[in-house]
Short mmCIF file of C-alpha atoms in Angstrom, two decimals:
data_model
loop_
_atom_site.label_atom_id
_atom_site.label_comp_id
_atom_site.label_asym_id
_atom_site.label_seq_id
_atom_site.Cartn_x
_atom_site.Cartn_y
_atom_site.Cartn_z
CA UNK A 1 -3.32 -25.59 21.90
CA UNK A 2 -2.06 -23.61 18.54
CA UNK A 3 -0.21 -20.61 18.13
CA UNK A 4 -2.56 -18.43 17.93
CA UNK A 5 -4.25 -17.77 21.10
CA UNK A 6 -0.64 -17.55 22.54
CA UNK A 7 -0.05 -14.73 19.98
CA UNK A 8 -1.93 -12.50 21.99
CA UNK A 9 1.06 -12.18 24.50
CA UNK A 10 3.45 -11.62 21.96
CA UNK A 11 0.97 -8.23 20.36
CA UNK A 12 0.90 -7.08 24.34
CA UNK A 13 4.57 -7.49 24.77
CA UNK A 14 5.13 -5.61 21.53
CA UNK A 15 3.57 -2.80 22.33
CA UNK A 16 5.13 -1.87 25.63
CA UNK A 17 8.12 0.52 24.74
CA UNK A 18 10.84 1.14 27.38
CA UNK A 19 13.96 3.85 27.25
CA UNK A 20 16.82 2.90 25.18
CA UNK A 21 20.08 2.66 27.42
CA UNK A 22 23.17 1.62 25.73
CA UNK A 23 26.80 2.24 26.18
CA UNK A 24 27.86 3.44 22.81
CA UNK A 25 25.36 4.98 21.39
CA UNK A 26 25.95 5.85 17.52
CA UNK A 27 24.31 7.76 14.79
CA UNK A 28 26.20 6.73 12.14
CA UNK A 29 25.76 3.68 10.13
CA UNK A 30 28.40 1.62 7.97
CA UNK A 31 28.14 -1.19 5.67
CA UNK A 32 30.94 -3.35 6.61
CA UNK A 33 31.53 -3.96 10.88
CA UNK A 34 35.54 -4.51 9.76
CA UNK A 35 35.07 -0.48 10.40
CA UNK A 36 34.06 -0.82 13.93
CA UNK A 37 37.39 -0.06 15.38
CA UNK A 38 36.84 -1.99 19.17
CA UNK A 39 39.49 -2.03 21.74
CA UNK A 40 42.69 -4.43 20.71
CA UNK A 41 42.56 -6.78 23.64
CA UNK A 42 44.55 -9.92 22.06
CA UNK A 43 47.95 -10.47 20.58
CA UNK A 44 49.23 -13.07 18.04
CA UNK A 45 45.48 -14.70 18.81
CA UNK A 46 44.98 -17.52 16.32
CA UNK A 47 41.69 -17.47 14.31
CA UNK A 48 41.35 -21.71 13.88
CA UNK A 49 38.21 -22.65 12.48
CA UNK A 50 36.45 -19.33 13.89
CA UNK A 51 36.03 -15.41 12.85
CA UNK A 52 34.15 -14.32 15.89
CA UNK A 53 33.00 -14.59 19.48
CA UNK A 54 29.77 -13.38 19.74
CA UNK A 55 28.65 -12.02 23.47
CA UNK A 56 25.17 -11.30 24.00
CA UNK A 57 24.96 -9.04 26.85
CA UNK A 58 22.31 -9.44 29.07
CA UNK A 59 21.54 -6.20 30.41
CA UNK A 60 19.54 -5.32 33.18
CA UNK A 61 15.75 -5.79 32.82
CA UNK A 62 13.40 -3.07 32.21
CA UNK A 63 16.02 -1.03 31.36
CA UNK A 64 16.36 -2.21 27.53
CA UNK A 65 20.12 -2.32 27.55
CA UNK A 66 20.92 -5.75 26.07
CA UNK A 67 23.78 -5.61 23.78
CA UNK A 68 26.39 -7.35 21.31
CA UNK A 69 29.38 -7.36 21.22
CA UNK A 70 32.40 -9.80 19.08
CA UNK A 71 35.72 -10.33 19.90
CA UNK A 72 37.07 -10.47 16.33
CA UNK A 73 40.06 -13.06 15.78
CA UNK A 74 41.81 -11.61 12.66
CA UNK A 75 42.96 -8.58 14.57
CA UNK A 76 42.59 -9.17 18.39
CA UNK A 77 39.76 -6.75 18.91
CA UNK A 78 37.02 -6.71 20.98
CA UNK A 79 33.81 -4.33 20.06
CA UNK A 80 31.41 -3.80 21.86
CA UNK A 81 27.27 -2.70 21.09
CA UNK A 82 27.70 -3.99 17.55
CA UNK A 83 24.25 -4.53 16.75
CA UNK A 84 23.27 -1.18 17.54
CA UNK A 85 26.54 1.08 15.47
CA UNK A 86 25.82 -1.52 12.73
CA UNK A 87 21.45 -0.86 12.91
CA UNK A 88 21.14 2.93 14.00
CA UNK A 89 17.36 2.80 12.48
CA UNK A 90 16.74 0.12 15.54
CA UNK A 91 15.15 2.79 17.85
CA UNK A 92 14.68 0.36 20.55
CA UNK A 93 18.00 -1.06 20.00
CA UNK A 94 18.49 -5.01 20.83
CA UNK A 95 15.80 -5.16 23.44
CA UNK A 96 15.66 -6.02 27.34
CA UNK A 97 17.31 -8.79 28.89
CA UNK A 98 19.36 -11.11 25.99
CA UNK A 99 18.65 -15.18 27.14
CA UNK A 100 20.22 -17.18 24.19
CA UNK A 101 22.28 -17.19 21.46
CA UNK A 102 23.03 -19.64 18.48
CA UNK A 103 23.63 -19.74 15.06
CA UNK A 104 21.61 -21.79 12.22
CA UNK A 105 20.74 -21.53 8.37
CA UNK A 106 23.53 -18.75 8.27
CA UNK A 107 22.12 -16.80 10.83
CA UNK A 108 22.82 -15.45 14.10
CA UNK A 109 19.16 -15.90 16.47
CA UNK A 110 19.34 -13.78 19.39
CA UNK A 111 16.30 -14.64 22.17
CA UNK A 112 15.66 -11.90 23.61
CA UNK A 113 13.20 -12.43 26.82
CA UNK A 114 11.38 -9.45 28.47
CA UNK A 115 10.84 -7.88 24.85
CA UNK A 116 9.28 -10.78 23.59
CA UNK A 117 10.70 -11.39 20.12
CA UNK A 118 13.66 -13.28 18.67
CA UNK A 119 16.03 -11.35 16.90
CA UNK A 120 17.57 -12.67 13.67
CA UNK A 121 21.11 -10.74 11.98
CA UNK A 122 23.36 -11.90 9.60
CA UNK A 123 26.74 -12.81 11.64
CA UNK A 124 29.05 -11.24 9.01
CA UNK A 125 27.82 -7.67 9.91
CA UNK A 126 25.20 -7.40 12.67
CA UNK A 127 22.77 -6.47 10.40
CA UNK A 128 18.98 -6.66 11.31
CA UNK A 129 17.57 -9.62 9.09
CA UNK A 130 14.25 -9.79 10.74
CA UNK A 131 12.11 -9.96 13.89
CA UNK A 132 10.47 -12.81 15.32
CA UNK A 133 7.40 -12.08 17.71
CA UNK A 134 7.40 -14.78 21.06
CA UNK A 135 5.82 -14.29 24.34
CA UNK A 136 8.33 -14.78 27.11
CA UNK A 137 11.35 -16.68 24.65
CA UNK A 138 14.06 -18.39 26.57
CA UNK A 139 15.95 -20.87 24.67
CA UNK A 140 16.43 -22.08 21.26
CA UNK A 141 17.24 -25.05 19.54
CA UNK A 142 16.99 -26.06 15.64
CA UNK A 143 15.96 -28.94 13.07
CA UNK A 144 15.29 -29.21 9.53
CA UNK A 145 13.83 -25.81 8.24
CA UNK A 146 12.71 -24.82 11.76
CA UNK A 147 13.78 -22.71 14.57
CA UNK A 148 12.05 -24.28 18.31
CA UNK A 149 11.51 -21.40 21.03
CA UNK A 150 10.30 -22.01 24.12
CA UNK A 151 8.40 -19.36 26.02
CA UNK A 152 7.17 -18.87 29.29
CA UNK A 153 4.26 -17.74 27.38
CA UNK A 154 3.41 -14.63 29.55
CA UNK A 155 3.95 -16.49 32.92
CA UNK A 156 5.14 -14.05 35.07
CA UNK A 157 6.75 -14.14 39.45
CA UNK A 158 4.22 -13.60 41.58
CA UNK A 159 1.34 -14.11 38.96
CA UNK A 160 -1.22 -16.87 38.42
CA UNK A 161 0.32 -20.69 37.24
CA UNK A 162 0.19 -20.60 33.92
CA UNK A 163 2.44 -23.24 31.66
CA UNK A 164 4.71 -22.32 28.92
CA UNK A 165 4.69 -23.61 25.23
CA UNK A 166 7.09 -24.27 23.02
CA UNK A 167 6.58 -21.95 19.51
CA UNK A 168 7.91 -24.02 15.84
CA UNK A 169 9.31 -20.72 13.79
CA UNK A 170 10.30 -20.95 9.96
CA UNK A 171 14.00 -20.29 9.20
CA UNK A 172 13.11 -19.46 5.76
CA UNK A 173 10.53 -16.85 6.45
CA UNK A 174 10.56 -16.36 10.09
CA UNK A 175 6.97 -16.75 10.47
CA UNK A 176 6.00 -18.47 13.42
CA UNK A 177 4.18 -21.85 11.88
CA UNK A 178 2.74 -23.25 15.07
CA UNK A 179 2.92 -23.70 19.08
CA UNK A 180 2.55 -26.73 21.44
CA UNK A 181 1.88 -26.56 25.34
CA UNK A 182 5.04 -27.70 27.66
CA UNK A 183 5.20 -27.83 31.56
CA UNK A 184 6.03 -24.86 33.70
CA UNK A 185 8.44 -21.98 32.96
CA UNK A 186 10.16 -24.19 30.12
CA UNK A 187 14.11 -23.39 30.01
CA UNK A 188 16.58 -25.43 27.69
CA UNK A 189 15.43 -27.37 24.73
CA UNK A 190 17.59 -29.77 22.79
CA UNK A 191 16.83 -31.73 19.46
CA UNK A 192 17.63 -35.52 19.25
CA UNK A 193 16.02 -38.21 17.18
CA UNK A 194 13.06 -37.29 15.95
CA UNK A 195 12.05 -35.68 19.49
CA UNK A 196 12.44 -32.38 21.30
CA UNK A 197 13.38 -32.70 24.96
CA UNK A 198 12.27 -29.71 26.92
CA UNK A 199 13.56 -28.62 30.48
CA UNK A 200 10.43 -27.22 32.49
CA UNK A 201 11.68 -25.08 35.81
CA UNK A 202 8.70 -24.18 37.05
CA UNK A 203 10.63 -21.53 38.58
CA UNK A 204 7.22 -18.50 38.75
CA UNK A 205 4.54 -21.78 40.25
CA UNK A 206 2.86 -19.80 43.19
CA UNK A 207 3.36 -22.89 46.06
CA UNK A 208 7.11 -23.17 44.93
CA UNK A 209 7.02 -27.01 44.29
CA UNK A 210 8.57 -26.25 40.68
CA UNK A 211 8.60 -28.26 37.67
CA UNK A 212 10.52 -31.62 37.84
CA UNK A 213 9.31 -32.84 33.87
CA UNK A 214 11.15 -33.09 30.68
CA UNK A 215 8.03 -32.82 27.98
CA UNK A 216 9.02 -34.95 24.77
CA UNK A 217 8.04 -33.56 21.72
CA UNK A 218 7.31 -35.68 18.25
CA UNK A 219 8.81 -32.61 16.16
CA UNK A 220 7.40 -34.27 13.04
CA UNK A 221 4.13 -34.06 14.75
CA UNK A 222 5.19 -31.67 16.95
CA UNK A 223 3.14 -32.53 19.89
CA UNK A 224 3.99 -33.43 22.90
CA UNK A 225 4.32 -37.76 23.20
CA UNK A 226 6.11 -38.24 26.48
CA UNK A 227 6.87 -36.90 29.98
CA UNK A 228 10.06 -37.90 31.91
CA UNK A 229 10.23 -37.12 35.81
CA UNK A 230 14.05 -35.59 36.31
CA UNK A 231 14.54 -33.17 38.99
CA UNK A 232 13.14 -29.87 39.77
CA UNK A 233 13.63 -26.31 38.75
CA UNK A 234 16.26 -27.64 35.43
CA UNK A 235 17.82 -25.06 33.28
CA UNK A 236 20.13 -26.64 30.63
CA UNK A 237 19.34 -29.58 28.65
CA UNK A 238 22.03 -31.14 26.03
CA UNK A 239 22.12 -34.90 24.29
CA UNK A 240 25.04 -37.03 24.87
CA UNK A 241 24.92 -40.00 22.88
CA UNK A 242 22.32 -41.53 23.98
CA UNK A 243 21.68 -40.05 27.22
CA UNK A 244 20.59 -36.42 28.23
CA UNK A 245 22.37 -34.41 30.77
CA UNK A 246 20.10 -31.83 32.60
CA UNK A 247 21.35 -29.03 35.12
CA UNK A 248 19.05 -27.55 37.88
CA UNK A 249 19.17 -24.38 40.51
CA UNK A 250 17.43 -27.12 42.65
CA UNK A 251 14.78 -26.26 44.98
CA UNK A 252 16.83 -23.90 47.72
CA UNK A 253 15.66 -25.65 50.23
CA UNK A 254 16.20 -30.23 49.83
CA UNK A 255 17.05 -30.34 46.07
CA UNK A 256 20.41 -28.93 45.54
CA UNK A 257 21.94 -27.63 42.34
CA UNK A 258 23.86 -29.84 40.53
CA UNK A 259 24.24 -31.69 36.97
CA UNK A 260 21.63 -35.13 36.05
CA UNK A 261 22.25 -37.66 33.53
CA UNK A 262 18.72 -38.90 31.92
CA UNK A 263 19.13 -42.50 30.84
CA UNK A 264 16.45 -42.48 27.65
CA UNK A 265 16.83 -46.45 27.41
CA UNK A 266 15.43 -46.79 31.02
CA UNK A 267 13.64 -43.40 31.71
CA UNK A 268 15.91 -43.21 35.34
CA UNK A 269 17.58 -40.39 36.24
CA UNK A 270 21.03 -40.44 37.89
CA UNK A 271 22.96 -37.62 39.68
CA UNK A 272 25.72 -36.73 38.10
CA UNK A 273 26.37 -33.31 40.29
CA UNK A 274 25.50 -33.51 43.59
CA UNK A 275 25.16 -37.12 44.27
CA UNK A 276 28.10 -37.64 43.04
CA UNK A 277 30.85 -35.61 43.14
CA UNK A 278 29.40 -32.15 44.20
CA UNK A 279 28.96 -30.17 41.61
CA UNK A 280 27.37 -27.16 42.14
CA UNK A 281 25.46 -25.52 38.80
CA UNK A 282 24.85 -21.97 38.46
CA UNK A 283 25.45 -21.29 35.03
CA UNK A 284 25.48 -23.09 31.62
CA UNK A 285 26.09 -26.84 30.56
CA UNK A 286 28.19 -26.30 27.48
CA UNK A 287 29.23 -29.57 25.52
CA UNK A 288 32.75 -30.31 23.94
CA UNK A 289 33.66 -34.12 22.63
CA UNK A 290 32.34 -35.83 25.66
CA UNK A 291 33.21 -33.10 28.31
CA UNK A 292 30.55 -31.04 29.93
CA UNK A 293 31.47 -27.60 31.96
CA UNK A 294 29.58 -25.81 33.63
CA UNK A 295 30.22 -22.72 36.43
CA UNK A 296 30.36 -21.99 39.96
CA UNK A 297 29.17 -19.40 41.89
CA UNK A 298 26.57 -21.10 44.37
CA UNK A 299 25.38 -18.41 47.28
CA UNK A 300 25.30 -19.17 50.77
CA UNK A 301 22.13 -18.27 53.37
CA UNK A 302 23.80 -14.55 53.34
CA UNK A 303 24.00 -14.62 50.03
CA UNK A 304 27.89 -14.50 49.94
CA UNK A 305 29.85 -16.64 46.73
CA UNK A 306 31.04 -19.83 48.30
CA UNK A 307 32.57 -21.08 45.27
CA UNK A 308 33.76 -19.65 41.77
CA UNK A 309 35.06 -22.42 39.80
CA UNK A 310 34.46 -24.62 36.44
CA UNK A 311 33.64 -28.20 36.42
CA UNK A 312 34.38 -30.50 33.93
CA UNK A 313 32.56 -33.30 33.48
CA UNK A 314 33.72 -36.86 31.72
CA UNK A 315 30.29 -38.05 30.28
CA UNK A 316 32.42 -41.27 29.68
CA UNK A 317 33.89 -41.81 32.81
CA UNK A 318 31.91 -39.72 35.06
CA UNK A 319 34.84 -38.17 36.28
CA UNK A 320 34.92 -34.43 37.44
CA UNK A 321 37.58 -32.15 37.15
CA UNK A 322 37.22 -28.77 39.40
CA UNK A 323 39.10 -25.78 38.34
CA UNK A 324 39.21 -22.45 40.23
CA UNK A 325 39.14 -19.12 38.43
CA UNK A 326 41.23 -16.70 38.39
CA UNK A 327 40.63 -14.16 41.25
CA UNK A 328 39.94 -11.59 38.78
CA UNK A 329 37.13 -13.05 37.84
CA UNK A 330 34.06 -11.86 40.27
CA UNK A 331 31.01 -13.58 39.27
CA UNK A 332 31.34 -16.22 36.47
CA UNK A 333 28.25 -15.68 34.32
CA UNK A 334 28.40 -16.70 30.45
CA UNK A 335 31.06 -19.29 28.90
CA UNK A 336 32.11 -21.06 25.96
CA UNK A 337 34.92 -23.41 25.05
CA UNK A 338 36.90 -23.51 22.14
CA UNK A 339 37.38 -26.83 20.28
CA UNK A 340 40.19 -26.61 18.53
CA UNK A 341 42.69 -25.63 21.37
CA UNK A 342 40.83 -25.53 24.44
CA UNK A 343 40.69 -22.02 25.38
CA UNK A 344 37.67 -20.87 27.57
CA UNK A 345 35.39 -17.96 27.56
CA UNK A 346 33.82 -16.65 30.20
CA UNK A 347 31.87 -13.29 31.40
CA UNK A 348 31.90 -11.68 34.14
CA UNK A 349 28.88 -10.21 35.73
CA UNK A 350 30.54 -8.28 38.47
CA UNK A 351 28.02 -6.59 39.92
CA UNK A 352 24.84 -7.13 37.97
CA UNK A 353 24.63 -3.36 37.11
CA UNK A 354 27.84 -1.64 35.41
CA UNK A 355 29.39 -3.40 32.50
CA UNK A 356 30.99 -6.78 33.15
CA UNK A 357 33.91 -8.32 31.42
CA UNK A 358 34.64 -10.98 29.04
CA UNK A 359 38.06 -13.49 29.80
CA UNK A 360 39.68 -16.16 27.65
CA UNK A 361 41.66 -18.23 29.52
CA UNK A 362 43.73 -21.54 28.00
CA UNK A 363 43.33 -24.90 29.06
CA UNK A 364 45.48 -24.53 32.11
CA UNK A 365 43.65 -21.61 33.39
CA UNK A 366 45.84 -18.75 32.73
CA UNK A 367 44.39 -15.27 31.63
CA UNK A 368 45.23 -14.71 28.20
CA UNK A 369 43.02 -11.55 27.39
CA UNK A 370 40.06 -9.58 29.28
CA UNK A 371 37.52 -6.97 27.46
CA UNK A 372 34.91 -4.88 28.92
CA UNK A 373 31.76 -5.89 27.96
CA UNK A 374 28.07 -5.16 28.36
CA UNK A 375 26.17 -5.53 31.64
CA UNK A 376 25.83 -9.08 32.56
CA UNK A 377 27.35 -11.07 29.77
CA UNK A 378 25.90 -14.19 30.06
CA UNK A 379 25.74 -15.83 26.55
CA UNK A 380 28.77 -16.54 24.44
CA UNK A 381 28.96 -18.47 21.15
CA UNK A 382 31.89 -19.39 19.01
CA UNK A 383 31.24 -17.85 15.15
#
């Protein structure tokens, strides 16, 4: 089905208007975010091949408090609500709950999931570019001239089955160009080859059997060609080599979290978490040369932590190195690794409600810096 029957979400979604809630609110507006004092968090912090980290906040939804913040690299500062000092005619701000953040045709794309649009800034100041209008967005990936969204496309908990789509957006006019049906609840999306791999969850299906398909898209096409069978209720979805890596919540109940390699030669699916060496996924599946890591912080039956650690994972070898964090660190949430000297990034959700915090700690786990962040900083990217 095309794009435009699934539009109708998107003009319902549009119209519901919520309470801005933000931490620093501003009424003044400047031209240049070098003016944005922030908090100086870092010393003698080395820049490398990067001017920012970008944190999209998540906020808490219904409350319309996602946010942006940078830690900026030239100075050691952290600042936090960027996008809104830096777009005071925003009334609404960023929007309720941030899901993903990357960068593509000079431009930072912010998905941004119960308001139902993508937001696209330039990354040198924060400023609004434009608005994309998706129902549901979760993820984003890119090819060619095109931006590739998928959306739950209205599906809501507790509501009727309904799949998701996947919506093809211009990155030259940010028009959305066209839409293709996808499984249920459709999470990560990855580019490779010609095809789009998508990760269906099926995480709102009313008889809780979830989604245990990858859809394969022909982007030139752009319809869907293929169907693998993975594992149920995935989340992430990257291309290594030749393989795909997929990371699931698992079922709660026989299918546990963990991290799957997809063999695309053969179609089989291998466990590369659980089966294996234990892994248990929470959050992200961030790639670096080879190495996948993703965080810890599984619950138990009383929904206590059991474990708060990062796993890295030798796509080569298969090996798995397990890492605890620092005690400091509550509930790891967001993270991103830094090529050129190994440093991670990770929020801190704390407590789901009150501002979190964002740490960088090097290679061998040491604390170098923390900032305050928004609430629930869950998405980090390397600028």
């Amino acid at each position: 089905m095309k794009y435009n029957a699934l539009l109708v979400f998107s003009t319902l979604l549009a119209a519901i208007a919520v309470s801005c809630s933000k931490d620093e609110p501003s009424s003044e507006t400047t031209s240049n975010d070098s003016d944005l004092a922030g908090v100086n968090v870092a010393v003698g912090e080395t820049s490398g091949s990067f001017k920012k980290l970008f944190v999209l906040n998540e906020g808490k939804m219904g409350t319309n408090n996602a946010s942006l913040d940078f830690f900026r690299f030239s100075d050691g500062k952290y600042v936090r609500n960027s996008f809104e000092l830096m777009n005071p005619g925003q009334v609404l701000g960023l929007g309720d709950v941030g899901n993903d953040i990357a960068f593509f045709n000079d431009r930072l794309w912010l998905v941004i999931n119960n308001s139902g649009l993508v937001e696209v800034i330039d990354p040198k100041n924060e400023k609004h570019v434009a608005t994309v209008r998706v129902p549901s967005p979760r993820r984003i990936a890119f090819e060619g001239e095109y931006a590739y969204v998928t959306s739950y496309s209205g599906a809501y908990y507790g509501g009727p089955d309904r799949i998701g789509a996947v919506y093809k957006v211009s990155a030259r006019t940010y028009e959305t160009v066209d839409s293709v049906h996808v499984g249920y609840q459709p999470e990560g999306i990855v580019f490779k080859a010609g095809k789009l791999y998508v990760a269906n969850s099926g995480g709102f299906k009313s008889d809780y059997s979830y989604d245990d398909r990858i859809s394969v898209i022909d982007a030139g096409k752009f319809e869907v060609v293929d169907e693998i069978t993975a594992v149920k209720n995935m989340q992430d979805i990257v291309a290594v080599d030749n393989n795909l890596w997929v990371s699931t919540f698992g079922d709660y109940w026989m299918t546990p979290s963990g991290v799957w390699e997809v063999d695309l030669s053969t179609g089989s699916t291998v466990p590369q978490g659980e089966g294996l060496a234990g892994v248990r996924y929470s959050r992200c599946l961030v790639q670096n040369d080879g190495t996948l890591y993703t965080l810890e912080n599984v619950y138990g039956p009383d929904y206590s932590v059991i474990g708060n650690n990062l796993y890295a994972i030798d796509t080569r070898t298969g090996n798995v190195k397990v890492s605890a964090l620092d005690s400091s660190i509550q509930v790891a949430y967001g993270l991103a690794v830094n090529p050129d000297n190994g440093d991670l990034y990770i929020g801190d959700a704390a407590d789901y409600l009150n501002p979190g915090n964002v740490h960088c700690l090097d290679k061998s786990m040491n604390v170098k810096w923390s900032a305050v962040a928004g609430v629930d900083p869950g998405h980090l990217l390397l600028w």
